[in-house]
Every structure is written in structure tokens, then in C-alpha cells.
Amino acid sequence: AKKTDSREAFIGGGGQLYAESILLCDKIYITRVKASPPGDAFFPEIPPDVLVMTHSRLVPADEKHAYAMDFQVWEKKKSVSV
């Protein structure tokens, strides 16, 4: 995004791509679905020494949403340079 007129760039994984790019991110938008479906690819742990959660909005399961979810925003700590 810094090399174009874009304010943000988005990464649409898989797990390996997320793992390789997580430390390059200044901000992460993530939806955590409160379910444990079978699978073999997962979002990596967000390093708390590098990023801090700045927003969280819980959405309960209801007639429109089979599972509860948490919309989160994580931002790089100002004092961190990677």
C-alpha cells in the first residue's frame, strides 16, 4: 500500500501466507468465529509483543448467524520496528 495510492493492502491467506506476512502488518482485521470446525489450516497466533488489540465487537449467534463471532482490530505497537 505504501508504494501506491492505496491506504491499505489486504492479504487473503492461507495459513502459510498469513504466517509469513504477520510481522509485516501494521494493522490486522480478523473475524474470530466461535466454532471449531475440522481443518488443517489456521491463522497464526498474533504476537502480543508486536501487536495490540484496539477494537473488539462480539456478535452473538442468532437466527442470521449460526455461530457467535468477534470482529477484532489489532495494531502494531508504536515502539516496535520489525
Coordinates of N, CA and C in Angstrom, one line a residue:
A1 N 0.8 -1.2 0.0 CA 0.0 0.0 0.0 C 0.9 1.3 0.0
K2 N 2.0 1.2 0.7 CA 2.9 2.4 0.7 C 3.5 2.8 -0.6
K3 N 3.5 1.8 -1.6 CA 4.1 2.1 -2.9 C 3.1 2.5 -3.9
T4 N 1.8 2.6 -3.5 CA 0.7 3.0 -4.4 C -0.1 4.1 -3.7
D5 N -1.2 4.5 -4.3 CA -2.0 5.5 -3.7 C -3.0 4.9 -2.7
S6 N -2.9 3.6 -2.4 CA -3.8 2.9 -1.5 C -3.4 3.2 -0.1
R7 N -4.4 3.2 0.8 CA -4.2 3.4 2.2 C -3.9 2.1 2.9
E8 N -4.5 1.0 2.4 CA -4.3 -0.3 3.0 C -4.2 -1.4 1.9
A9 N -3.5 -2.4 2.2 CA -3.4 -3.6 1.4 C -4.0 -4.8 2.2
F10 N -4.6 -5.7 1.6 CA -5.2 -6.8 2.3 C -4.6 -8.2 1.8
I11 N -4.4 -9.1 2.8 CA -3.9 -10.4 2.5 C -5.0 -11.4 2.7
G12 N -5.3 -12.2 1.7 CA -6.3 -13.2 1.8 C -5.6 -14.6 1.8
G13 N -5.3 -15.1 2.9 CA -4.4 -16.3 3.2 C -4.7 -17.4 2.3
G14 N -4.3 -18.3 2.8 CA -4.0 -19.4 3.6 C -3.0 -19.2 4.8
G15 N -3.1 -20.2 5.6 CA -2.3 -20.2 6.8 C -0.9 -19.9 6.7
Q16 N -0.2 -20.4 5.7 CA 1.2 -20.2 5.4 C 1.5 -18.8 5.0
L17 N 0.6 -18.2 4.2 CA 0.8 -16.8 3.8 C 0.6 -15.9 4.9
Y18 N -0.4 -16.1 5.8 CA -0.6 -15.3 7.0 C 0.7 -15.4 7.9
A19 N 1.2 -16.6 8.1 CA 2.3 -16.8 9.0 C 3.6 -16.0 8.5
E20 N 3.7 -16.0 7.2 CA 4.9 -15.3 6.6 C 4.8 -13.8 6.6
S21 N 3.5 -13.3 6.6 CA 3.4 -11.9 6.5 C 2.9 -11.2 7.8
I22 N 2.6 -11.9 8.8 CA 2.0 -11.3 10.0 C 2.9 -10.1 10.6
L23 N 4.2 -10.3 10.6 CA 5.0 -9.3 11.2 C 5.2 -8.0 10.2
L24 N 4.8 -8.2 9.0 CA 4.8 -7.0 8.1 C 3.6 -6.1 8.2
C25 N 2.6 -6.6 9.0 CA 1.3 -5.8 9.1 C 1.4 -4.7 10.1
D26 N 0.8 -3.6 9.8 CA 0.7 -2.5 10.7 C -0.7 -2.6 11.4
K27 N -1.6 -3.3 10.7 CA -3.0 -3.4 11.2 C -3.5 -4.8 10.7
I28 N -4.3 -5.5 11.6 CA -4.9 -6.8 11.2 C -6.4 -6.6 11.6
Y29 N -7.2 -6.9 10.6 CA -8.7 -7.1 10.8 C -8.9 -8.6 10.8
I30 N -9.5 -9.1 11.8 CA -9.8 -10.5 11.9 C -11.2 -10.8 12.5
T31 N -11.8 -11.8 11.9 CA -13.1 -12.2 12.5 C -12.9 -13.6 13.1
R32 N -13.1 -13.7 14.4 CA -12.9 -15.0 15.1 C -14.3 -15.6 15.3
V33 N -14.5 -16.7 14.6 CA -15.8 -17.4 14.7 C -15.7 -18.3 15.9
K34 N -16.7 -18.3 16.7 CA -16.7 -19.1 17.9 C -17.2 -20.5 17.6
A35 N -16.4 -21.3 16.9 CA -16.7 -22.6 16.4 C -15.3 -23.4 16.2
S36 N -15.4 -24.7 16.2 CA -14.2 -25.4 16.0 C -14.4 -26.5 14.9
P37 N -14.6 -26.0 13.6 CA -14.8 -27.0 12.5 C -13.5 -27.7 12.2
P38 N -13.6 -28.9 11.6 CA -12.4 -29.6 11.3 C -11.6 -28.8 10.2
G39 N -10.3 -29.0 10.2 CA -9.5 -28.3 9.3 C -8.0 -28.4 9.6
D40 N -7.1 -28.1 8.7 CA -5.7 -28.2 8.9 C -4.9 -26.9 8.6
A41 N -5.6 -25.8 8.4 CA -5.0 -24.5 8.2 C -5.6 -23.5 9.2
F42 N -4.8 -22.8 9.9 CA -5.3 -21.9 10.9 C -4.5 -20.6 10.9
F43 N -5.2 -19.5 11.3 CA -4.5 -18.2 11.4 C -3.4 -18.3 12.5
P44 N -2.2 -17.8 12.3 CA -1.2 -17.9 13.4 C -1.5 -17.1 14.6
E45 N -0.9 -17.4 15.7 CA -1.0 -16.6 16.9 C -0.5 -15.2 16.6
I46 N -1.3 -14.2 17.1 CA -0.9 -12.8 16.9 C 0.1 -12.5 18.0
P47 N 1.3 -12.1 17.7 CA 2.3 -11.9 18.7 C 2.0 -10.6 19.5
P48 N 1.7 -10.8 20.8 CA 1.3 -9.7 21.7 C 2.4 -8.7 22.0
D49 N 3.6 -9.1 21.7 CA 4.7 -8.1 21.9 C 4.9 -7.2 20.7
V50 N 4.2 -7.5 19.6 CA 4.3 -6.7 18.4 C 2.9 -6.0 18.1
L51 N 1.8 -6.6 18.3 CA 0.5 -6.1 18.0 C -0.4 -6.1 19.2
V52 N -1.3 -5.1 19.3 CA -2.2 -4.9 20.4 C -3.6 -4.8 19.9
M53 N -4.6 -5.5 20.5 CA -6.0 -5.4 20.1 C -6.5 -4.0 20.4
T54 N -7.0 -3.3 19.4 CA -7.6 -1.9 19.6 C -9.1 -1.9 19.5
H55 N -9.7 -3.0 19.0 CA -11.1 -3.0 18.9 C -11.6 -4.4 18.9
S56 N -12.8 -4.6 19.5 CA -13.4 -5.9 19.6 C -14.9 -5.7 19.6
R57 N -15.6 -6.4 18.7 CA -17.1 -6.3 18.8 C -17.6 -7.7 18.7
L58 N -18.3 -8.2 19.8 CA -18.9 -9.5 19.8 C -20.2 -9.5 19.2
V59 N -20.5 -10.5 18.4 CA -21.8 -10.7 17.7 C -22.3 -12.1 18.1
P60 N -23.4 -12.1 18.8 CA -23.9 -13.4 19.3 C -24.5 -14.2 18.1
A61 N -24.5 -15.5 18.4 CA -25.3 -16.4 17.4 C -26.7 -16.0 17.5
D62 N -27.4 -16.1 16.3 CA -28.8 -15.8 16.3 C -29.4 -16.4 15.1
E63 N -30.6 -16.0 14.7 CA -31.3 -16.6 13.5 C -30.5 -16.3 12.2
K64 N -29.7 -15.3 12.2 CA -28.9 -15.0 10.9 C -27.5 -15.5 11.0
H65 N -27.0 -15.8 12.2 CA -25.6 -16.2 12.4 C -25.6 -17.5 13.2
A66 N -25.1 -18.6 12.5 CA -25.1 -19.9 13.2 C -24.1 -19.9 14.4
Y67 N -23.1 -19.1 14.3 CA -22.1 -19.1 15.4 C -21.9 -17.6 15.9
A68 N -21.5 -17.5 17.1 CA -21.1 -16.2 17.6 C -19.7 -15.9 17.0
M69 N -19.4 -14.6 16.9 CA -18.2 -14.2 16.3 C -17.7 -12.9 17.0
D70 N -16.4 -12.7 16.8 CA -15.7 -11.5 17.4 C -14.9 -10.8 16.3
F71 N -15.4 -9.6 16.0 CA -14.7 -8.8 15.0 C -13.6 -8.0 15.7
Q72 N -12.3 -8.2 15.4 CA -11.2 -7.6 16.1 C -10.3 -6.8 15.1
V73 N -9.7 -5.8 15.7 CA -8.7 -5.0 15.0 C -7.5 -5.0 15.9
W74 N -6.3 -5.4 15.3 CA -5.0 -5.4 16.0 C -4.1 -4.4 15.3
E75 N -3.4 -3.6 16.1 CA -2.5 -2.6 15.5 C -1.1 -2.8 16.1
K76 N -0.1 -2.5 15.2 CA 1.3 -2.6 15.6 C 1.6 -1.6 16.7
K77 N 2.3 -2.1 17.8 CA 2.7 -1.1 18.8 C 3.6 -0.1 18.3
K78 N 3.5 1.1 18.7 CA 4.2 2.2 18.2 C 5.7 2.0 18.4
S79 N 6.1 1.4 19.5 CA 7.5 1.2 19.8 C 8.2 0.1 19.1
V80 N 7.5 -0.7 18.3 CA 8.0 -1.9 17.7 C 8.4 -1.6 16.2
S81 N 9.6 -2.1 15.9 CA 10.1 -2.0 14.5 C 10.6 -3.3 14.1
V82 N 10.0 -3.9 13.1 CA 10.4 -5.3 12.6 C 10.9 -5.2 11.2

